[in-house]
Amino acid sequence: MIVRIQGEGQFRIDDAATAELNRLDTELEAAVNHNDEAAFSAALDGLLAQVRAQGSPLPPDTLEPSDLILPHQDSSMDEVRKLLTEDGLIPG
Amino acid sequence: MKGTAARMGVMKRVSLVFKAKANKALDKMEDPRETLDYSYQRQLELLTKVRRGVADVATSRKRVELQMNQLQQSSNKLEDQARKALGMGREDLARAALERKASAQSQLNDLQVQYAQLQGEEEKLTVASQRLQSKVDAFRTRKETIKATYTAAEAQTRINEAFSGISEEMGDVGMAIQRAEDKTAQMQARAGAIDELMASGALDDAIGGRRDDIQSELDMMAASSDVERELSRLKGEITASAPKQLEGGANGTSQATQGQGQSTQAQGGPYAPPPPAQAQPAGLPASDLPAAEPQDGEGP
């Protein structure tokens, strides 16, 4: 499966590693819903670290869409909320 | 739908939002092959934009670098002034200089943090620009193959694949540019404020090319202590020659020296102490001299 970290590029990740990613993702979402800044940063850092550790970067000339997209390293909770709406942060 | 979205987690939802954007753009096209050319044009525009973004961040970073140097110089200078002021026994001036130094230093610390951020943005944008370039090249190749090989109907699936891959990258790069622009704008505003602060002399007038008040007071003190030194030198000369004047008569030289001593004293201003009492006896005979011994002066 292909995961993108915004601002960093795409990684190919073994499906076996996705359980841990999903667990952290659930934490991230809960943090956003509860407006919990500390839990949010912890979950995001954990997620990104996991993807970087488990994934292998895709060559830059591949044109494959990602299955999952992760917010960039220093995203604020507010930015992530906006990302989740179609008129949010994504240009175009 | 909302329930499904909630269980999907952040990662999946973000990727769906990206895909929805790509599909919307695709739907606008009559002939799917047109999409390829249109998208390619937009990719080239975006590439230009990223490169300009990199240049803008670099310019901003250089400006901050310049300001950091100025603040550092200012801080060094203020410390030097504080040391001099203390040496002259002026703790009040030293304190004023150190207060300004602290202010310059805190601006400097702030700038260092922002400088590091700008550097980070510059690096990220540079990498993003290289990655986008590779993808745009790959897209152009894929575009030519699709156009040469497939009919409009057959091409659809291939186009969708290529298109959604590149448009995700474009969306990401677009956001990276926006972030960099925001940071640069913040930095510019901050740099402008610091320029104003420096021009106002609140940190140190000297860095604006003008003399600052601490420095001019130090200079004034140094000048007035020079005056004091001159004064006491002249006084010493006069006390040494005064008895001779009284006994053996004065000559033109001693009169001239006396006159200089008086005028220096007069220019001393508020910093020159009142003429000491013993100056009087030395002065009095001198002014009386022409009358007492007219044959030696330039009298009529």
CSV table of C-alpha atoms in Angstrom, one decimal:
chain,number,residue,atom,x,y,z
A,1,MET,CA,0.0,0.0,0.0
A,2,ILE,CA,1.2,3.5,-0.8
A,3,VAL,CA,1.2,6.2,1.9
A,4,ARG,CA,2.0,9.9,1.4
A,5,ILE,CA,3.4,12.1,4.0
A,6,GLN,CA,2.6,15.6,2.9
A,7,GLY,CA,5.7,17.6,2.0
A,8,GLU,CA,7.9,14.5,2.2
A,9,GLY,CA,6.6,12.2,-0.6
A,10,GLN,CA,5.3,8.7,-0.9
A,11,PHE,CA,6.2,5.4,0.8
A,12,ARG,CA,5.4,1.9,0.0
A,13,ILE,CA,4.3,0.0,3.1
A,14,ASP,CA,3.8,-3.6,3.8
A,15,ASP,CA,0.2,-4.4,4.5
A,16,ALA,CA,1.3,-6.1,7.8
A,17,ALA,CA,2.3,-2.7,9.2
A,18,THR,CA,-1.1,-1.2,8.6
A,19,ALA,CA,-2.6,-2.4,11.9
A,20,GLU,CA,-0.3,-0.2,13.9
A,21,LEU,CA,-0.8,2.7,11.6
A,22,ASN,CA,-4.6,2.3,11.9
A,23,ARG,CA,-4.3,2.3,15.7
A,24,LEU,CA,-2.3,5.5,15.7
A,25,ASP,CA,-4.7,7.0,13.1
A,26,THR,CA,-7.6,6.4,15.4
A,27,GLU,CA,-5.8,8.1,18.2
A,28,LEU,CA,-5.0,11.0,15.9
A,29,GLU,CA,-8.7,11.3,14.9
A,30,ALA,CA,-9.8,11.1,18.6
A,31,ALA,CA,-7.4,13.9,19.5
A,32,VAL,CA,-8.7,16.1,16.7
A,33,ASN,CA,-12.3,15.4,17.8
A,34,HIS,CA,-11.5,16.2,21.5
A,35,ASN,CA,-9.4,19.2,20.6
A,36,ASP,CA,-6.5,17.6,22.5
A,37,GLU,CA,-3.3,19.3,21.2
A,38,ALA,CA,-0.9,17.2,23.2
A,39,ALA,CA,-2.5,13.9,22.1
A,40,PHE,CA,-2.6,15.2,18.6
A,41,SER,CA,1.1,15.9,18.3
A,42,ALA,CA,2.0,12.6,20.0
A,43,ALA,CA,-0.3,10.6,17.6
A,44,LEU,CA,0.9,12.5,14.5
A,45,ASP,CA,4.6,12.1,15.4
A,46,GLY,CA,4.0,8.4,16.1
A,47,LEU,CA,2.3,7.9,12.8
A,48,LEU,CA,4.9,9.7,10.7
A,49,ALA,CA,7.8,7.9,12.5
A,50,GLN,CA,6.1,4.6,11.8
A,51,VAL,CA,5.6,5.3,8.1
A,52,ARG,CA,9.2,6.5,7.7
A,53,ALA,CA,10.5,3.5,9.6
A,54,GLN,CA,8.4,0.8,7.9
A,55,GLY,CA,8.1,2.3,4.4
A,56,SER,CA,10.4,2.5,1.5
A,57,PRO,CA,10.3,5.8,-0.5
A,58,LEU,CA,8.8,5.6,-3.9
A,59,PRO,CA,11.0,6.7,-6.8
A,60,PRO,CA,10.2,10.3,-7.7
A,61,ASP,CA,9.0,9.5,-11.2
A,62,THR,CA,6.1,7.3,-10.2
A,63,LEU,CA,2.7,8.5,-10.9
A,64,GLU,CA,0.6,6.4,-8.5
A,65,PRO,CA,-2.0,7.8,-6.3
A,66,SER,CA,-1.7,7.1,-2.6
A,67,ASP,CA,-4.0,4.9,-0.5
A,68,LEU,CA,-3.5,7.0,2.5
A,69,ILE,CA,-2.3,10.6,3.0
A,70,LEU,CA,-0.8,11.9,6.2
A,71,PRO,CA,-0.6,15.5,7.3
A,72,HIS,CA,2.9,17.1,7.2
A,73,GLN,CA,5.2,17.1,10.2
A,74,ASP,CA,4.3,20.4,11.8
A,75,SER,CA,0.6,20.5,11.0
A,76,SER,CA,-1.6,22.1,13.5
A,77,MET,CA,-4.9,20.6,14.5
A,78,ASP,CA,-6.7,23.3,12.7
A,79,GLU,CA,-4.9,22.6,9.5
A,80,VAL,CA,-5.8,18.9,9.7
A,81,ARG,CA,-9.5,19.8,10.3
A,82,LYS,CA,-9.4,21.9,7.2
A,83,LEU,CA,-7.7,19.1,5.3
A,84,LEU,CA,-10.7,16.9,5.9
A,85,THR,CA,-13.1,19.2,4.0
A,86,GLU,CA,-13.0,19.5,0.3
A,87,ASP,CA,-12.8,23.3,0.3
A,88,GLY,CA,-10.0,23.2,2.8
A,89,LEU,CA,-6.3,23.5,2.3
A,90,ILE,CA,-5.8,21.6,-1.0
A,91,PRO,CA,-5.3,24.1,-3.8
A,92,GLY,CA,-7.0,23.6,-7.2
B,1,MET,CA,-21.8,8.4,5.1
B,2,LYS,CA,-20.7,10.5,8.0
B,3,GLY,CA,-20.5,7.4,10.2
B,4,THR,CA,-18.3,5.7,7.6
B,5,ALA,CA,-16.1,8.7,7.4
B,6,ALA,CA,-15.7,8.8,11.1
B,7,ARG,CA,-14.5,5.2,11.2
B,8,MET,CA,-12.2,5.8,8.3
B,9,GLY,CA,-9.6,7.7,10.2
B,10,VAL,CA,-7.8,10.8,9.2
B,11,MET,CA,-5.4,9.2,6.6
B,12,LYS,CA,-8.1,7.7,4.5
B,13,ARG,CA,-10.3,10.8,4.6
B,14,VAL,CA,-7.5,13.1,3.5
B,15,SER,CA,-6.7,10.8,0.5
B,16,LEU,CA,-10.3,10.7,-0.5
B,17,VAL,CA,-10.5,14.5,-0.4
B,18,PHE,CA,-7.5,14.6,-2.7
B,19,LYS,CA,-9.1,12.1,-5.1
B,20,ALA,CA,-12.4,14.0,-5.1
B,21,LYS,CA,-10.5,17.1,-6.3
B,22,ALA,CA,-8.8,15.1,-9.1
B,23,ASN,CA,-12.0,13.6,-10.2
B,24,LYS,CA,-13.8,16.9,-10.3
B,25,ALA,CA,-11.1,18.3,-12.6
B,26,LEU,CA,-11.3,15.2,-14.8
B,27,ASP,CA,-15.1,15.5,-15.2
B,28,LYS,CA,-14.8,18.9,-16.7
B,29,MET,CA,-13.1,17.6,-19.8
B,30,GLU,CA,-15.0,16.5,-22.9
B,31,ASP,CA,-12.2,14.4,-24.5
B,32,PRO,CA,-10.1,12.7,-21.8
B,33,ARG,CA,-7.0,13.2,-23.9
B,34,GLU,CA,-7.5,16.9,-23.6
B,35,THR,CA,-7.1,16.5,-19.9
B,36,LEU,CA,-3.5,15.3,-20.5
B,37,ASP,CA,-2.4,18.5,-22.3
B,38,TYR,CA,-4.4,20.7,-19.9
B,39,SER,CA,-2.9,19.0,-16.9
B,40,TYR,CA,0.6,19.2,-18.3
B,41,GLN,CA,0.3,22.9,-18.8
B,42,ARG,CA,-0.8,23.3,-15.2
B,43,GLN,CA,2.1,21.2,-14.1
B,44,LEU,CA,4.6,23.4,-15.9
B,45,GLU,CA,3.0,26.5,-14.3
B,46,LEU,CA,3.2,24.9,-10.9
B,47,LEU,CA,6.9,24.1,-11.5
B,48,THR,CA,7.6,27.7,-12.2
B,49,LYS,CA,5.7,28.7,-9.1
B,50,VAL,CA,7.7,26.3,-6.9
B,51,ARG,CA,10.9,27.6,-8.3
B,52,ARG,CA,9.8,31.2,-7.7
B,53,GLY,CA,8.8,30.1,-4.2
B,54,VAL,CA,12.3,28.7,-3.5
B,55,ALA,CA,13.8,32.0,-4.7
B,56,ASP,CA,11.4,34.0,-2.5
B,57,VAL,CA,12.2,32.0,0.6
B,58,ALA,CA,15.9,32.4,-0.1
B,59,THR,CA,15.6,36.2,-0.5
B,60,SER,CA,13.7,36.4,2.8
B,61,ARG,CA,16.3,34.2,4.5
B,62,LYS,CA,19.1,36.5,3.3
B,63,ARG,CA,17.3,39.5,4.6
B,64,VAL,CA,17.0,37.8,8.0
B,65,GLU,CA,20.6,36.9,7.9
B,66,LEU,CA,21.6,40.5,7.3
B,67,GLN,CA,19.4,41.7,10.2
B,68,MET,CA,20.9,39.0,12.5
B,69,ASN,CA,24.4,40.4,11.7
B,70,GLN,CA,23.3,43.9,12.4
B,71,LEU,CA,21.7,42.9,15.7
B,72,GLN,CA,24.8,41.0,16.7
B,73,GLN,CA,27.0,44.0,15.9
B,74,SER,CA,24.7,46.2,17.8
B,75,SER,CA,24.7,43.8,20.8
B,76,ASN,CA,28.5,43.7,20.8
B,77,LYS,CA,28.8,47.4,20.6
B,78,LEU,CA,26.3,48.0,23.5
B,79,GLU,CA,28.3,45.6,25.6
B,80,ASP,CA,31.5,47.5,24.8
B,81,GLN,CA,29.7,50.8,25.7
B,82,ALA,CA,28.6,49.3,29.0
B,83,ARG,CA,32.1,48.3,29.8
B,84,LYS,CA,33.4,51.8,29.0
B,85,ALA,CA,30.7,53.5,31.0
B,86,LEU,CA,31.5,51.3,34.0
B,87,GLY,CA,35.1,52.2,33.6
B,88,MET,CA,34.1,55.8,33.9
B,89,GLY,CA,32.1,55.1,37.0
B,90,ARG,CA,28.8,55.7,35.2
B,91,GLU,CA,26.7,52.7,36.2
B,92,ASP,CA,23.5,54.4,35.0
B,93,LEU,CA,24.8,54.5,31.4
B,94,ALA,CA,26.1,51.0,31.6
B,95,ARG,CA,22.7,49.8,32.7
B,96,ALA,CA,21.0,51.7,29.9
B,97,ALA,CA,23.4,50.1,27.4
B,98,LEU,CA,22.9,46.6,28.8
B,99,GLU,CA,19.1,47.1,28.7
B,100,ARG,CA,19.3,47.8,25.0
B,101,LYS,CA,21.7,44.9,24.6
B,102,ALA,CA,19.1,42.6,26.2
B,103,SER,CA,16.5,43.9,23.8
B,104,ALA,CA,18.7,43.4,20.8
B,105,GLN,CA,19.6,40.0,22.0
B,106,SER,CA,16.0,38.9,22.4
B,107,GLN,CA,15.2,40.1,18.8
B,108,LEU,CA,18.2,38.1,17.7
B,109,ASN,CA,17.0,34.9,19.4
B,110,ASP,CA,13.6,35.3,17.8
B,111,LEU,CA,15.2,35.8,14.4
B,112,GLN,CA,17.3,32.7,14.9
B,113,VAL,CA,14.3,30.5,15.4
B,114,GLN,CA,12.5,32.0,12.4
B,115,TYR,CA,15.7,31.7,10.3
B,116,ALA,CA,15.9,28.0,11.0
B,117,GLN,CA,12.2,27.7,10.0
B,118,LEU,CA,12.9,29.5,6.7
B,119,GLN,CA,15.9,27.3,6.0
B,120,GLY,CA,13.7,24.3,6.6
B,121,GLU,CA,11.0,25.6,4.2
B,122,GLU,CA,13.7,26.4,1.6
B,123,GLU,CA,15.0,22.8,1.8
B,124,LYS,CA,11.6,21.2,1.6
B,125,LEU,CA,10.5,23.4,-1.3
B,126,THR,CA,13.7,22.6,-3.2
B,127,VAL,CA,13.2,18.8,-2.7
B,128,ALA,CA,9.5,19.2,-3.7
B,129,SER,CA,10.5,21.1,-6.8
B,130,GLN,CA,12.9,18.3,-7.8
B,131,ARG,CA,10.3,15.6,-7.1
B,132,LEU,CA,7.7,17.5,-9.1
B,133,GLN,CA,10.1,17.9,-12.0
B,134,SER,CA,10.6,14.1,-12.1
B,135,LYS,CA,6.9,13.5,-12.0
B,136,VAL,CA,6.2,16.1,-14.7
B,137,ASP,CA,8.8,14.4,-16.9
B,138,ALA,CA,7.2,11.0,-16.2
B,139,PHE,CA,3.8,12.4,-17.0
B,140,ARG,CA,4.9,13.9,-20.3
B,141,THR,CA,6.3,10.5,-21.4
B,142,ARG,CA,3.1,8.8,-20.3
B,143,LYS,CA,1.0,11.4,-22.0
B,144,GLU,CA,2.7,10.9,-25.4
B,145,THR,CA,2.4,7.2,-25.1
B,146,ILE,CA,-1.3,7.3,-24.3
B,147,LYS,CA,-2.0,9.7,-27.1
B,148,ALA,CA,-0.1,7.6,-29.6
B,149,THR,CA,-1.5,4.3,-28.5
B,150,TYR,CA,-5.0,4.6,-27.4
B,151,THR,CA,-8.3,5.8,-28.7
B,152,ALA,CA,-10.2,8.3,-26.6
B,153,ALA,CA,-12.4,5.5,-25.1
B,154,GLU,CA,-9.5,3.2,-24.4
B,155,ALA,CA,-7.4,6.0,-22.9
B,156,GLN,CA,-9.7,6.8,-20.1
B,157,THR,CA,-8.4,4.4,-17.5
B,158,ARG,CA,-4.8,5.1,-18.2
B,159,ILE,CA,-5.4,8.8,-18.1
B,160,ASN,CA,-7.2,8.6,-14.8
B,161,GLU,CA,-4.3,6.7,-13.2
B,162,ALA,CA,-1.7,9.2,-14.5
B,163,PHE,CA,-3.9,12.1,-13.7
B,164,SER,CA,-4.7,11.2,-10.1
B,165,GLY,CA,-1.1,10.4,-9.3
B,166,ILE,CA,0.2,13.8,-10.6
B,167,SER,CA,-2.7,15.8,-9.2
B,168,GLU,CA,-2.1,14.4,-5.7
B,169,GLU,CA,1.5,15.6,-6.0
B,170,MET,CA,0.4,18.9,-7.4
B,171,GLY,CA,-2.0,19.4,-4.5
B,172,ASP,CA,0.8,18.6,-2.0
B,173,VAL,CA,3.3,20.9,-3.7
B,174,GLY,CA,0.6,23.6,-3.9
B,175,MET,CA,0.2,23.4,-0.1
B,176,ALA,CA,3.9,23.4,0.5
B,177,ILE,CA,4.1,26.6,-1.5
B,178,GLN,CA,1.3,28.2,0.5
B,179,ARG,CA,3.0,27.2,3.7
B,180,ALA,CA,6.3,28.7,2.5
B,181,GLU,CA,4.5,31.9,1.4
B,182,ASP,CA,2.8,32.3,4.8
B,183,LYS,CA,6.1,31.8,6.6
B,184,THR,CA,7.8,34.3,4.2
B,185,ALA,CA,5.1,36.8,4.7
B,186,GLN,CA,5.3,36.5,8.5
B,187,MET,CA,9.1,36.9,8.3
B,188,GLN,CA,8.8,39.9,6.0
B,189,ALA,CA,6.5,41.6,8.4
B,190,ARG,CA,8.8,40.8,11.3
B,191,ALA,CA,11.9,42.0,9.4
B,192,GLY,CA,10.1,45.2,8.6
B,193,ALA,CA,9.2,45.8,12.2
B,194,ILE,CA,12.8,45.2,13.2
B,195,ASP,CA,14.1,47.6,10.6
B,196,GLU,CA,11.8,50.2,12.0
B,197,LEU,CA,13.0,49.4,15.5
B,198,MET,CA,16.6,49.8,14.5
B,199,ALA,CA,15.9,53.0,12.6
B,200,SER,CA,14.1,54.4,15.7
B,201,GLY,CA,17.3,54.0,17.7
B,202,ALA,CA,15.5,51.9,20.3
B,203,LEU,CA,18.2,49.2,20.0
B,204,ASP,CA,21.1,51.3,18.9
B,205,ASP,CA,21.3,54.4,16.8
B,206,ALA,CA,24.8,53.6,15.7
B,207,ILE,CA,23.7,50.7,13.5
B,208,GLY,CA,21.6,53.1,11.5
B,209,GLY,CA,24.7,55.1,10.8
B,210,ARG,CA,23.9,57.8,13.4
B,211,ARG,CA,25.5,58.4,16.7
B,212,ASP,CA,23.5,57.1,19.6
B,213,ASP,CA,22.9,58.9,22.8
B,214,ILE,CA,24.9,56.5,25.0
B,215,GLN,CA,27.9,56.9,22.7
B,216,SER,CA,27.6,60.7,22.7
B,217,GLU,CA,27.4,60.8,26.4
B,218,LEU,CA,30.5,58.6,26.7
B,219,ASP,CA,32.3,60.8,24.1
B,220,MET,CA,31.3,63.9,26.1
B,221,MET,CA,32.6,62.3,29.2
B,222,ALA,CA,35.8,61.3,27.5
B,223,ALA,CA,36.1,64.8,26.1
B,224,SER,CA,35.4,66.5,29.5
B,225,SER,CA,38.0,64.3,31.1
B,226,ASP,CA,40.4,65.4,28.4
B,227,VAL,CA,39.5,68.9,29.4
B,228,GLU,CA,40.2,68.1,33.0
B,229,ARG,CA,43.5,66.6,32.2
B,230,GLU,CA,44.5,69.7,30.1
B,231,LEU,CA,43.3,71.9,32.8
B,232,SER,CA,45.4,70.3,35.5
B,233,ARG,CA,48.4,70.3,33.2
B,234,LEU,CA,48.0,74.0,32.6
B,235,LYS,CA,47.4,74.6,36.2
B,236,GLY,CA,50.6,72.7,37.0
B,237,GLU,CA,52.5,74.9,34.5
B,238,ILE,CA,51.1,78.1,35.9
B,239,THR,CA,51.8,77.2,39.6
B,240,ALA,CA,55.3,76.3,38.5
B,241,SER,CA,55.9,79.6,36.7
B,242,ALA,CA,53.7,81.9,38.9
B,243,PRO,CA,56.4,82.6,41.6
B,244,LYS,CA,58.9,83.5,38.9
B,245,GLN,CA,56.4,86.0,37.4
B,246,LEU,CA,56.0,87.6,40.8
B,247,GLU,CA,59.6,87.8,41.5
B,248,GLY,CA,61.4,88.2,38.2
B,249,GLY,CA,58.6,89.5,36.0
B,250,ALA,CA,56.6,87.8,33.4
B,251,ASN,CA,57.1,87.5,29.7
B,252,GLY,CA,54.8,87.1,26.7
B,253,THR,CA,54.9,83.3,26.7
B,254,SER,CA,53.4,83.0,30.2
B,255,GLN,CA,50.7,85.4,29.3
B,256,ALA,CA,49.7,83.5,26.2
B,257,THR,CA,49.6,80.2,28.1
B,258,GLN,CA,47.4,81.7,30.8
B,259,GLY,CA,45.0,83.0,28.2
B,260,GLN,CA,44.6,79.5,26.6
B,261,GLY,CA,44.0,78.0,30.0
B,262,GLN,CA,41.2,80.4,30.7
B,263,SER,CA,39.5,79.9,27.4
B,264,THR,CA,39.6,76.1,27.7
B,265,GLN,CA,38.1,76.4,31.1
B,266,ALA,CA,35.3,78.5,29.7
B,267,GLN,CA,34.5,75.9,27.0
B,268,GLY,CA,34.4,73.1,29.5
B,269,GLY,CA,30.7,73.7,29.9
B,270,PRO,CA,28.7,72.0,32.6
B,271,TYR,CA,31.3,69.2,32.9
B,272,ALA,CA,34.2,71.5,33.8
B,273,PRO,CA,34.4,72.2,37.5
B,274,PRO,CA,34.4,75.7,38.8
B,275,PRO,CA,37.8,77.2,38.7
B,276,PRO,CA,39.7,76.2,41.8
B,277,ALA,CA,40.6,78.9,44.3
B,278,GLN,CA,44.3,78.8,43.8
B,279,ALA,CA,43.8,79.8,40.1
B,280,GLN,CA,42.9,83.3,41.3
B,281,PRO,CA,46.3,84.3,42.8
B,282,ALA,CA,48.0,83.0,39.7
B,283,GLY,CA,45.6,84.9,37.4
B,284,LEU,CA,45.6,88.2,39.2
B,285,PRO,CA,49.2,89.1,38.9
B,286,ALA,CA,49.2,88.1,35.2
B,287,SER,CA,46.4,90.6,34.4
B,288,ASP,CA,48.2,93.2,36.4
B,289,LEU,CA,51.4,92.6,34.7
B,290,PRO,CA,51.2,94.9,31.8
B,291,ALA,CA,50.4,97.8,34.1
B,292,ALA,CA,53.1,96.8,36.6
B,293,GLU,CA,55.8,96.3,34.0
B,294,PRO,CA,54.8,98.2,30.9
B,295,GLN,CA,58.3,98.0,29.4
B,296,ASP,CA,58.1,94.3,28.9
B,297,GLY,CA,54.6,94.1,27.3
B,298,GLU,CA,53.2,95.2,23.9
B,299,GLY,CA,51.9,98.5,25.5
B,300,PRO,CA,51.6,101.8,23.6
